[in-house]
Short mmCIF file of C-alpha atoms in Angstrom, two decimals:
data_model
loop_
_atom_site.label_atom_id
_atom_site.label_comp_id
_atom_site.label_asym_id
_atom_site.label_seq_id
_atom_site.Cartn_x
_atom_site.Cartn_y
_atom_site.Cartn_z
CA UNK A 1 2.03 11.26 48.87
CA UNK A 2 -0.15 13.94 48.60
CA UNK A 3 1.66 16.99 50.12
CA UNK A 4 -0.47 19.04 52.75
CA UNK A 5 -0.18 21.81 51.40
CA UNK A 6 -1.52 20.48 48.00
CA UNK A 7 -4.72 18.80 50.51
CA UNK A 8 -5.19 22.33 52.05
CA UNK A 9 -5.82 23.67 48.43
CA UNK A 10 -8.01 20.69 47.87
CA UNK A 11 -10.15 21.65 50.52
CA UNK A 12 -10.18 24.92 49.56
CA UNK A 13 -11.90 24.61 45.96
CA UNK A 14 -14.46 22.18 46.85
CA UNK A 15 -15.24 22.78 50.63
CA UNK A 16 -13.81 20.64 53.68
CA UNK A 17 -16.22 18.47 53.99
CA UNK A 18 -15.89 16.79 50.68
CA UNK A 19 -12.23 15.80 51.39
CA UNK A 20 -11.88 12.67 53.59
CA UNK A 21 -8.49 11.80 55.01
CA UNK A 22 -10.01 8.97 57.40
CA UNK A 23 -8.54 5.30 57.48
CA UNK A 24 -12.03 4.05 56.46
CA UNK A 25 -13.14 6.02 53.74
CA UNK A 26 -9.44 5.32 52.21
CA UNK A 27 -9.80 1.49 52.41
CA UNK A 28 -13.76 2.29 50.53
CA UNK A 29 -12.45 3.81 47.96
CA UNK A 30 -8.97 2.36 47.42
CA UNK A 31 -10.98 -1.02 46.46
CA UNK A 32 -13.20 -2.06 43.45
CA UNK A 33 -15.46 -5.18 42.10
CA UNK A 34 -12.14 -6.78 41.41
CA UNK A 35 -10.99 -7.03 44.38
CA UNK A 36 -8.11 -5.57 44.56
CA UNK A 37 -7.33 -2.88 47.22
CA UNK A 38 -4.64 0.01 47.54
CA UNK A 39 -5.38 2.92 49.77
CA UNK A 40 -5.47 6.34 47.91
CA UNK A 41 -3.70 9.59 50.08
CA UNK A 42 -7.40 11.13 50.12
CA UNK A 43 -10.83 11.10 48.48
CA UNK A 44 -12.36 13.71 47.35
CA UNK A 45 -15.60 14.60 46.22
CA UNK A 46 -16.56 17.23 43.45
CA UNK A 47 -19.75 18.81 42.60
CA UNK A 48 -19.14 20.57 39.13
CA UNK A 49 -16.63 20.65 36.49
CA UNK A 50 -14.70 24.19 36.95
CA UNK A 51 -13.50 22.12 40.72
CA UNK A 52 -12.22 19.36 38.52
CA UNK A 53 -10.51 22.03 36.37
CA UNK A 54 -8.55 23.41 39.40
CA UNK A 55 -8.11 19.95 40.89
CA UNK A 56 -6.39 18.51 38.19
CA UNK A 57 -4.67 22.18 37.06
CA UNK A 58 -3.13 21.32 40.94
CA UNK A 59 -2.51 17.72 40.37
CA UNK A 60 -0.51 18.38 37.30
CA UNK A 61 1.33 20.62 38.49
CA UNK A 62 2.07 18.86 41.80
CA UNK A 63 2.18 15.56 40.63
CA UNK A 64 0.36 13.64 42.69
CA UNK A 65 -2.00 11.00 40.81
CA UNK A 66 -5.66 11.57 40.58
CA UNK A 67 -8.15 8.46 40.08
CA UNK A 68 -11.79 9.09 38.89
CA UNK A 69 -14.31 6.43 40.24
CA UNK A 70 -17.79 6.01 39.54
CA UNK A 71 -19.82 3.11 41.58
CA UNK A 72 -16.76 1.28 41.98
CA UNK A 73 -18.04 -1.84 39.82
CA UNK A 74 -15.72 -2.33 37.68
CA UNK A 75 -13.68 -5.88 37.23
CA UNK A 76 -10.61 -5.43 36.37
CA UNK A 77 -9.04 -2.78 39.00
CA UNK A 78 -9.94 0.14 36.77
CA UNK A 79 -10.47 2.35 40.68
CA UNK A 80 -7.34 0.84 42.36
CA UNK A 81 -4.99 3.88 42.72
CA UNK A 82 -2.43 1.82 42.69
CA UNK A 83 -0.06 4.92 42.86
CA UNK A 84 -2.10 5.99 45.64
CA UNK A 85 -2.98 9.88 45.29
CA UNK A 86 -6.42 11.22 44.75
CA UNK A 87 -9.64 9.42 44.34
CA UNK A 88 -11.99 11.80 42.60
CA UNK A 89 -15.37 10.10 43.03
CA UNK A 90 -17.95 11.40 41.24
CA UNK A 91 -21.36 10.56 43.53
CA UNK A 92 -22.24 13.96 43.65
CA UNK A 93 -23.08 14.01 39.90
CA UNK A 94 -25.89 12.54 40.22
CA UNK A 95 -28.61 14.84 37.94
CA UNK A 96 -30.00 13.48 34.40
CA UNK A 97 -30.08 16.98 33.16
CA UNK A 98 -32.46 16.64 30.25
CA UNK A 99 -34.82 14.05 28.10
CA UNK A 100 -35.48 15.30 24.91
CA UNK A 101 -38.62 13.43 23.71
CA UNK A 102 -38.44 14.84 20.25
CA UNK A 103 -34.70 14.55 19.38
CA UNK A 104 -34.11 11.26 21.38
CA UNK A 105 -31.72 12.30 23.65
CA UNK A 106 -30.64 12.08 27.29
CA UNK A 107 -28.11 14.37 28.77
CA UNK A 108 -26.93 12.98 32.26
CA UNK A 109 -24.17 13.60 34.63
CA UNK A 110 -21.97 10.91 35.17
CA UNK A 111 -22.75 9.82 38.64
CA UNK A 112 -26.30 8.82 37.52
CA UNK A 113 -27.50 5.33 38.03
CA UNK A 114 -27.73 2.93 34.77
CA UNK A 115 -30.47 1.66 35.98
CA UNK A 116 -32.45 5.09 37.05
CA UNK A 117 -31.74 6.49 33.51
CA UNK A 118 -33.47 3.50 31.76
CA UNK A 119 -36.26 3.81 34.30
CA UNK A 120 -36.60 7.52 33.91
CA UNK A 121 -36.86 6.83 29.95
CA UNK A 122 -38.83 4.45 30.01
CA UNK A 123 -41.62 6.58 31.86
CA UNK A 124 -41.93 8.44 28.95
CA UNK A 125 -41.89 5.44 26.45
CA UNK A 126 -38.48 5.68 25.44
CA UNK A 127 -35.60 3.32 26.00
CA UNK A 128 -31.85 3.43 26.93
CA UNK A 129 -30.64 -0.72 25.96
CA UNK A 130 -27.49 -0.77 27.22
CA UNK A 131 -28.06 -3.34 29.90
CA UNK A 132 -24.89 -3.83 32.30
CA UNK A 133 -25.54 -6.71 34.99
CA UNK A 134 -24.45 -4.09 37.64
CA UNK A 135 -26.90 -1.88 36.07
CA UNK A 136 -28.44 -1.55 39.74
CA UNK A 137 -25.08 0.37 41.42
CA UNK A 138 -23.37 1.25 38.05
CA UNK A 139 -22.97 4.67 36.85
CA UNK A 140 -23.18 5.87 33.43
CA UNK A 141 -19.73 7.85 33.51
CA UNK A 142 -18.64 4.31 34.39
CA UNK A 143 -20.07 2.61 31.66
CA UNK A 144 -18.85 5.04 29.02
CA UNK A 145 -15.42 5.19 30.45
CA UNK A 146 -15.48 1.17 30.06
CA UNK A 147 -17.68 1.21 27.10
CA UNK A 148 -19.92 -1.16 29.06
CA UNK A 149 -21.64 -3.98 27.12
CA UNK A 150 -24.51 -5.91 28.84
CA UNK A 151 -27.30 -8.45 28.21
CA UNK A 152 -29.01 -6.54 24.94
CA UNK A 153 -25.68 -5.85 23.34
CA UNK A 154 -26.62 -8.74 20.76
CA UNK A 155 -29.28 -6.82 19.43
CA UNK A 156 -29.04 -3.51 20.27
CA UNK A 157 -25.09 -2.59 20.88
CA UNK A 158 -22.85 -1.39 23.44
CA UNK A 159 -22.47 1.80 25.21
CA UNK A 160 -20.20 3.46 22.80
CA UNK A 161 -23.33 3.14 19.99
CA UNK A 162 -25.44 5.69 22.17
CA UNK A 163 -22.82 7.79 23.40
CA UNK A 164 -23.14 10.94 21.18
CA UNK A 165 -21.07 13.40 23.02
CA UNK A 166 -19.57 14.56 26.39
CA UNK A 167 -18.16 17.18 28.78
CA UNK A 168 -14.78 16.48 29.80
CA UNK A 169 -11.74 18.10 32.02
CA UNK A 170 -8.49 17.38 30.49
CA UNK A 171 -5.84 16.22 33.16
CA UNK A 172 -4.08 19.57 32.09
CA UNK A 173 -7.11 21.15 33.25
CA UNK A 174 -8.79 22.09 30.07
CA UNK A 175 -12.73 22.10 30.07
CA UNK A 176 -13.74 20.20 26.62
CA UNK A 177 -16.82 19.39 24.66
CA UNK A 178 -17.26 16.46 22.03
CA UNK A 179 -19.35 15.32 19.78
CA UNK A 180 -22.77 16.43 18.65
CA UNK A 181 -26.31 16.24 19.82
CA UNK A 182 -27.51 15.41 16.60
CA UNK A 183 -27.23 11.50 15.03
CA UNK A 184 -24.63 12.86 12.23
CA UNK A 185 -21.58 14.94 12.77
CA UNK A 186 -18.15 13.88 11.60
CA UNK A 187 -16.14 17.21 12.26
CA UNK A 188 -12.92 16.44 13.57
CA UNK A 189 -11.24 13.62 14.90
CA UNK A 190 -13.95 11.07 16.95
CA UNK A 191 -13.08 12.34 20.62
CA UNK A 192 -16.04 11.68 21.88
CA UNK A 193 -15.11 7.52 20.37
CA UNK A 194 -11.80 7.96 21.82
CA UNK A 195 -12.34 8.89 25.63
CA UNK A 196 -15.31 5.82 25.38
CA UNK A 197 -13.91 2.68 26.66
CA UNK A 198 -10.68 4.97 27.73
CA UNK A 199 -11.04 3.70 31.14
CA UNK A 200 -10.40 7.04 33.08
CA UNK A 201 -7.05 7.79 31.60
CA UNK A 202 -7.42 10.34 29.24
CA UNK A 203 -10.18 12.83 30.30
CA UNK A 204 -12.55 12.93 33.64
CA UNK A 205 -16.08 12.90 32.28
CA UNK A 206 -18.65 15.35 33.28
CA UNK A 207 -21.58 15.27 31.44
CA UNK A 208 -22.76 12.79 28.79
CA UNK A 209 -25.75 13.16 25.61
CA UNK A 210 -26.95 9.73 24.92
CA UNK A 211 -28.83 8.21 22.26
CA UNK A 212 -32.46 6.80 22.77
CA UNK A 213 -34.78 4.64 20.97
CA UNK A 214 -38.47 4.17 21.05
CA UNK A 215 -39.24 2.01 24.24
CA UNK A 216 -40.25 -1.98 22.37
CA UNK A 217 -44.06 -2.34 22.57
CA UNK A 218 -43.72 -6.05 23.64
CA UNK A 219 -41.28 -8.56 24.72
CA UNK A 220 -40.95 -11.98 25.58
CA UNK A 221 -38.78 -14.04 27.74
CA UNK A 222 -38.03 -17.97 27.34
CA UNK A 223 -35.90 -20.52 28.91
CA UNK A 224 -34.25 -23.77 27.49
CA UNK A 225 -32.34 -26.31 28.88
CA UNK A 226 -30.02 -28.42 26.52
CA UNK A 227 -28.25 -31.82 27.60
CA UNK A 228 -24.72 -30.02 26.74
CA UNK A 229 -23.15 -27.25 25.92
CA UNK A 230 -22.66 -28.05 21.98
CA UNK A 231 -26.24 -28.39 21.48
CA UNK A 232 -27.47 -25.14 23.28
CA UNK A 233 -24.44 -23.04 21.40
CA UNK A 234 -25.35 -25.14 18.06
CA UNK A 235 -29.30 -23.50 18.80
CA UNK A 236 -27.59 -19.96 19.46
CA UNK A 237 -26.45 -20.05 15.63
CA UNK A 238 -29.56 -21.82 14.73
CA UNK A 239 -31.90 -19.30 15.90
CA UNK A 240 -29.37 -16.52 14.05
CA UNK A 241 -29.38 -18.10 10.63
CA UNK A 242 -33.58 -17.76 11.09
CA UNK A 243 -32.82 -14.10 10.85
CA UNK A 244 -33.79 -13.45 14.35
CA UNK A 245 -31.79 -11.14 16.31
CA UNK A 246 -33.00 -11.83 20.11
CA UNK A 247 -32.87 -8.63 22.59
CA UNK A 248 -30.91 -11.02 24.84
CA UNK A 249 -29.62 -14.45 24.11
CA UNK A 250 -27.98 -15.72 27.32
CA UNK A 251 -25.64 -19.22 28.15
CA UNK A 252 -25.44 -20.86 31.16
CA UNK A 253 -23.07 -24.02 31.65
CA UNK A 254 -24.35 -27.02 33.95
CA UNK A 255 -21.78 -25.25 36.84
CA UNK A 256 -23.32 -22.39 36.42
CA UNK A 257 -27.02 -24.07 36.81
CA UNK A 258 -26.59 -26.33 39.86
CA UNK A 259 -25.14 -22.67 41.63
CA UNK A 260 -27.68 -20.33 40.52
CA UNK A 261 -30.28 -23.19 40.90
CA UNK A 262 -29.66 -23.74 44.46
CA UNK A 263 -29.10 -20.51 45.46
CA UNK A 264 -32.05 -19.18 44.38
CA UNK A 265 -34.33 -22.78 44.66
CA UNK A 266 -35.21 -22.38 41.26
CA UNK A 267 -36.06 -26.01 39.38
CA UNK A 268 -33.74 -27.56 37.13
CA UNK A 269 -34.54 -30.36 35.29
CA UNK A 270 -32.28 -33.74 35.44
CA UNK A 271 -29.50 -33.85 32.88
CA UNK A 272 -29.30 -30.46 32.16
CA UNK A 273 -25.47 -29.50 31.17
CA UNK A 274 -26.21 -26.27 29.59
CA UNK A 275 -29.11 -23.49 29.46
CA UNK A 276 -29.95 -20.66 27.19
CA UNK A 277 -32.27 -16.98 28.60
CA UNK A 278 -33.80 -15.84 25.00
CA UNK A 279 -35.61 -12.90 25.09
CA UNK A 280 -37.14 -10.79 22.05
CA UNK A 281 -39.06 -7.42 21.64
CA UNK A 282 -40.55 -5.40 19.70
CA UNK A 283 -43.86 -4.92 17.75
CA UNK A 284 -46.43 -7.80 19.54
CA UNK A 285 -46.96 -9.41 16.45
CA UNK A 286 -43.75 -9.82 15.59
CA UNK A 287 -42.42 -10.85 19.79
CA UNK A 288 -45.23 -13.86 19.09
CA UNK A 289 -44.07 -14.77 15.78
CA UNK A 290 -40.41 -14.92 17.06
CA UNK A 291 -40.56 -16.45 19.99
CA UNK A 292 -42.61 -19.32 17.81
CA UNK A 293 -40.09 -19.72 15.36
CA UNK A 294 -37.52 -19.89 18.47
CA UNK A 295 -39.02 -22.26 20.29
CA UNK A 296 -39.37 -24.36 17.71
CA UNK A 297 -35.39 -23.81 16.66
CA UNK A 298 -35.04 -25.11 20.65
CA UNK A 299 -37.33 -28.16 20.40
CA UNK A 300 -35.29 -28.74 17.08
CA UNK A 301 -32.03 -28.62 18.56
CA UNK A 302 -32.66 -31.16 21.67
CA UNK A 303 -33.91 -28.97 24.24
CA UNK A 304 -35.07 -30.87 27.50
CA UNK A 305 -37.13 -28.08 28.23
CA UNK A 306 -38.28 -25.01 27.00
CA UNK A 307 -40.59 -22.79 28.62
CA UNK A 308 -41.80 -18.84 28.14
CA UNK A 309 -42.76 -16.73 31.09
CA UNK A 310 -46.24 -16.38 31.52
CA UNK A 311 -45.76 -12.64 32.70
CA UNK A 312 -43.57 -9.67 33.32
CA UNK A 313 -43.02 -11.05 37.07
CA UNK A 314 -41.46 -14.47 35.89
CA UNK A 315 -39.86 -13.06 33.14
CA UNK A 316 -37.70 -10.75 35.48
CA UNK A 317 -37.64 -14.00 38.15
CA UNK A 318 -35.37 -15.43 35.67
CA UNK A 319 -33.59 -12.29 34.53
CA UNK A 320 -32.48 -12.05 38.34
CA UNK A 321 -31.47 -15.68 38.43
CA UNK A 322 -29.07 -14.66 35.67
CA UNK A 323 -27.79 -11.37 37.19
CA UNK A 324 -27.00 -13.55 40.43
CA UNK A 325 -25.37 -15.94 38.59
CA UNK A 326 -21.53 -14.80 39.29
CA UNK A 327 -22.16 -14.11 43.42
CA UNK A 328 -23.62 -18.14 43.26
CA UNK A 329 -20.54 -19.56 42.05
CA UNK A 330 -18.96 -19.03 45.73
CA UNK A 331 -20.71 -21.68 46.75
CA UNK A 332 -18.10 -23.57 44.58
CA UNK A 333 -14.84 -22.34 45.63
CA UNK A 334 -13.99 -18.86 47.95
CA UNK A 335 -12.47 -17.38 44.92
CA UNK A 336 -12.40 -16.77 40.98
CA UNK A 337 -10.85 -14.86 38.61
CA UNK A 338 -13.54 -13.87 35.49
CA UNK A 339 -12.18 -13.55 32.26
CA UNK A 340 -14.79 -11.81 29.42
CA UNK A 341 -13.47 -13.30 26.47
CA UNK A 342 -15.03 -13.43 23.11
CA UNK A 343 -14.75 -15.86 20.14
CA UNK A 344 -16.78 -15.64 17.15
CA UNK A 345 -20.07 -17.16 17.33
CA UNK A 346 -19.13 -20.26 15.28
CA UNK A 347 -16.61 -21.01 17.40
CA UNK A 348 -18.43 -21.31 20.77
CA UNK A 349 -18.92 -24.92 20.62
CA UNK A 350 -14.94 -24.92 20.13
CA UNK A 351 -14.72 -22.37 23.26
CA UNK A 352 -16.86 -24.92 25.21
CA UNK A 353 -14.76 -28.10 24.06
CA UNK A 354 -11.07 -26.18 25.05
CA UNK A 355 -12.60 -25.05 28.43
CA UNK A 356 -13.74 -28.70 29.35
CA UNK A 357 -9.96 -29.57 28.12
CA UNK A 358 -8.13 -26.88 30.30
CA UNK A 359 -10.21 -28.25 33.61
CA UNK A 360 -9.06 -31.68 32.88
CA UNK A 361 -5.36 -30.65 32.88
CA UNK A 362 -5.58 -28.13 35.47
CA UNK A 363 -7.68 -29.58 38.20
CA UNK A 364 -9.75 -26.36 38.65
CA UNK A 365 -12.96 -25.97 38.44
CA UNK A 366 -14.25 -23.16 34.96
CA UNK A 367 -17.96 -22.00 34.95
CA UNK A 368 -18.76 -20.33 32.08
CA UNK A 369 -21.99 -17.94 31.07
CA UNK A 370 -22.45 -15.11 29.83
CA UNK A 371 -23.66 -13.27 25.93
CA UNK A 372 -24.25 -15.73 23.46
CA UNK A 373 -25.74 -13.90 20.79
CA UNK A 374 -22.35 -11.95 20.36
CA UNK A 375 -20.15 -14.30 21.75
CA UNK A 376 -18.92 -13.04 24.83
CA UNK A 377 -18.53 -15.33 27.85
CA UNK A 378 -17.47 -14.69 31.09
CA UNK A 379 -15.00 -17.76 32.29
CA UNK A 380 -14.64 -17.83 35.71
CA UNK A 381 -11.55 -20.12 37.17
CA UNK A 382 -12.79 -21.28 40.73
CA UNK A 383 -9.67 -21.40 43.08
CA UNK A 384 -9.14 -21.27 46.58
CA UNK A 385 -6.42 -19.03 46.96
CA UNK A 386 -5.23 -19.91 50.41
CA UNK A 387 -4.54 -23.49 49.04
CA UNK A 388 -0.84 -24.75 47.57
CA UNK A 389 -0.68 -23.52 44.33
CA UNK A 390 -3.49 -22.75 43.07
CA UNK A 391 -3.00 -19.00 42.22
CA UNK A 392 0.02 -20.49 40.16
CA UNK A 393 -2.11 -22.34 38.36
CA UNK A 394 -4.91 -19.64 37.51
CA UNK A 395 -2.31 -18.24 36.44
CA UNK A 396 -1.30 -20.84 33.98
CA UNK A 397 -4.48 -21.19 32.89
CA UNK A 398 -5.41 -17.41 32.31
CA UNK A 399 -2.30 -17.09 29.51
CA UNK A 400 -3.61 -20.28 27.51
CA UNK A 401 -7.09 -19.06 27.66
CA UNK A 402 -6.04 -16.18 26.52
CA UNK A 403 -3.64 -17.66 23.25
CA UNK A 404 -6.55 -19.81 22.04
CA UNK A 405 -9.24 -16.90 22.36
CA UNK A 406 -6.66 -15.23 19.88
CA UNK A 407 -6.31 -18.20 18.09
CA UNK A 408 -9.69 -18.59 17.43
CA UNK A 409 -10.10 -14.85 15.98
CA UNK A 410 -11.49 -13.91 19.40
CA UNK A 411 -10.62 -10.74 22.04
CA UNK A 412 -9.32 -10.85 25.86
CA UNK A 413 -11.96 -8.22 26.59
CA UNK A 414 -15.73 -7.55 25.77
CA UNK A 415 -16.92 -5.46 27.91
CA UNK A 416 -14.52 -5.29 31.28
CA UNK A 417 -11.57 -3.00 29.90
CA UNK A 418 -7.67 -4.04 30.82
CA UNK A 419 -7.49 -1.98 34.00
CA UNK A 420 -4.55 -3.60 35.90
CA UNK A 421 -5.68 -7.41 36.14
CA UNK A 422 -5.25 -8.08 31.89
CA UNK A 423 -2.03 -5.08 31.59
CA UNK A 424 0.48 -8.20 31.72
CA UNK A 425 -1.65 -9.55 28.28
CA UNK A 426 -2.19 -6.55 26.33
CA UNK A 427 0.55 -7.43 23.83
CA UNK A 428 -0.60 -10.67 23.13
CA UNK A 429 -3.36 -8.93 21.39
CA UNK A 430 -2.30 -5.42 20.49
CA UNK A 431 0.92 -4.94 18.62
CA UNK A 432 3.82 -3.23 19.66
CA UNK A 433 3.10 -0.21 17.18
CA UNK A 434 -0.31 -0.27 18.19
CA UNK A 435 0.36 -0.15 21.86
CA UNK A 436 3.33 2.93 21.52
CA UNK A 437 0.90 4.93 19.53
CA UNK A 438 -1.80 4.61 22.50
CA UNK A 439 0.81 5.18 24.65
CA UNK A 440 1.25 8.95 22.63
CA UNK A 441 -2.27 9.60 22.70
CA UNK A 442 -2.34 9.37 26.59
CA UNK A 443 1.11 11.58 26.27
CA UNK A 444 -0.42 14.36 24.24
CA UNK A 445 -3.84 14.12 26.76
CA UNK A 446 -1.95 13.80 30.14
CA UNK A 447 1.59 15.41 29.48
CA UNK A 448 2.48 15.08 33.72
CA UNK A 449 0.50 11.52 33.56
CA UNK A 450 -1.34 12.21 36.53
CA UNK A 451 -4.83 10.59 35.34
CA UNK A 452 -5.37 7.03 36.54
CA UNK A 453 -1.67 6.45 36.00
CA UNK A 454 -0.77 2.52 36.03
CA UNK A 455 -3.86 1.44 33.94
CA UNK A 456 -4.19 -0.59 30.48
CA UNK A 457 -0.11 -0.41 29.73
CA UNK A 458 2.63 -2.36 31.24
CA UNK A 459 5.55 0.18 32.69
CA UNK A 460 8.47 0.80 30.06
CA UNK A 461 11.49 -1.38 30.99
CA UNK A 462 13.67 1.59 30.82
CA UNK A 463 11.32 3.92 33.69
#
């Protein structure tokens, strides 16, 4: 609880109207994409980083948690303040500050939309590729504080490969900036690495410089259906060992098709069990010369159908039947739990065989898509959770997912972060020495561990 004397000074640094007390703005905010739901005390609503400084300079020395929260997108409770406390959403952010055409950078407040930044870039011919699926209501201090992956990560990396520094508040209350603005700099410890992909517990971020590339002259988008899933994943590697690297290289299992296909009355042909979205850029010469070679790889590798859009309208027809792939597996069961595993490439056809094996013994239904190219696929367990045991179950079936994804040389987590959802599974993953000297780092960053308290660890048995 947040006491009100500590709310009165909250309204006092950033203005009363950007503190909301109100039962509905609580239950907003106390939810994410996950969701999972616990009301915060209050929200609150910055608008520059010397408020954050005397927020969290009050927090710490209070004690009452503060959560930051971009868009609220994230999948694995990152935004729950499940401590309740403070949600410090950060809409009001919203500014890309600068494009530098002749350095190749961006510098953006966090609140900015993924996809308005790429837009904005792109007017000017250059390009940001990290390529979320929420990309539409993401923000980018979201994506860096998850290190958010995406379609084009195959090709052209995650966010943490443009992120070249950032303004941060320290939960003590320090004001902090890492990194460089220039493509080398190795001074120091990598901060700037660190807070990436911290998921909101070390540092609140305030302003980020990004990377850019020159905006691809050409690109090309194809389709191929495959009579199973070992022959489209055999096609994935087939098209690698050609020494093409696609922009996107995307699987879809036949669960995943008959959803998305019906939902969006898109045609499917008969006897389709598995389907691969290949796109490539680049110079037009070489876009026509790949996507040659990669059809033929398809034809090769018993595709029932391949087909390339004819223009930039089909093309992004069938990148939004991919994007509304996860919403169209409803139609299948109420519920799901996604898992973003990722096994090596060469073992995907293994991934696909184990998957088919845990359905059998479980009796629930597993829909799988998601990055080929780097091996990262989303496994979604269908359940119905008002129904006998079936949460049990998911359960079950979550831990031996997660042991043979290990087993297989693979990670829990590609691109979603731990959050609260995968906290209980860390350890299978991370050793104990690994985990304590995390644990430290958040120690010497939040001292009063008021920032997004209850995230990525499990609580010490002895608290």
């Amino acid at each position: 609880m947040i006491p009100a004397a500590a709310l009165k000074a909250l309204a006092e640094i950033v203005g009363p109207a950007h503190v909301k007390t109100a039962g509905e703005t609580l239950a907003e905010y106390g939810a994410d994409a996950s969701r999972l739901a616990s009301a915060p005390d209050a929200v609150i609503f910055p608008g520059n980083s010397l408020q954050i400084s005397r927020i969290l300079a009050l927090a710490a020395e209070t004690g009452f948690p503060v959560i930051p929260r971009g868009a609220g997108s994230g999948m694995t409770g990152g935004a729950v303040p499940v401590q309740g406390g403070l949600v410090m959403a950060m809409r009001r952010f919203d500014r890309i500050l600068a494009i530098d055409e002749d350095n190749l950078i961006a510098r953006v407040e966090p609140g900015v939309v993924t996809a308005h930044l790429q837009e904005a870039v792109e007017r000017v011919g250059l390009f940001y590729p990290p390529d979320p699926a929420s990309l539409n209501i993401s923000t980018i201090g979201g994506n860096v504080a998850e290190c958010a992956g995406g379609l084009r990560a195959v090709k052209y990396g995650v966010t943490r490969d443009y992120v070249l520094g950032l303004k941060v508040v320290l939960p003590t209350g320090d004001i902090l900036h890492t990194g460089v603005q220039t493509l080398k700099g190795v001074a120091g410890y990598d901060l700037t690495r660190l807070i990436t992909g911290s998921e909101g517990t070390l540092a609140v971020i305030t302003a980020v410089t990004l990377r850019l590339v020159p905006k691809p002259a050409g690109r090309k988008t194809m389709i191929a259906f495959f009579p199973d899933v070992s022959a489209a994943v055999r096609t994935v590697s087939a098209i690698i060992r050609n020494r093409i690297i696609p922009t996107i290289l995307e699987f879809l299992d036949k669960i995943c098709i008959d959803c998305v296909g019906q939902e969006m009355g898109l045609d499917m042909p008969q006897g389709a069990g598995a389907m691969l979205l290949i796109e490539v850029d680049g110079d037009e010469t070489d876009v026509a010369r790949d996507a040659k070679t990669i059809e033929e790889v398809c034809r090769g590798g018993g595709a029932i159908r391949f087909e390339a859009a004819s223009g930039i309208e089909a093309a992004d027809r069938l990148w939004e039947a991919r994007r509304n792939v996860s919403p169209a597996l409803f139609r299948l069961k109420p519920h799901k739990i996604s898992e973003d595993i990722v096994v090596p490439r060469s073992r995907m056809s293994d991934l696909g065989a184990y998957l088919e094996g845990l359905t059998a013994r479980h009796g629930l239904p597993i829909a799988a898509f998601g990055h080929a190219g780097d091996g990262n696929i989303h496994v979604n367990i269908m359940l119905d959770r008002e129904a006998p045991g079936q949460v049990e179950t998911a359960g079950i079936v979550v831990k031996e997912l997660f042991r043979q994804v290990i087993r297989m040389g693979g990670t829990i987590t590609g691109e979603h972060g731990i959050g609260i959802t995968k906290a209980p599974y860390l350890e299978m993953e991370i050793s104990a020495p690994g985990i304590q000297l995390m644990k430290r780092i958040k120690k010497a960053f939040d001292p009063k561990g008021i920032l997004n308290p209850g995230k990525i660890f499990q609580p010490d048995p002895d608290q």
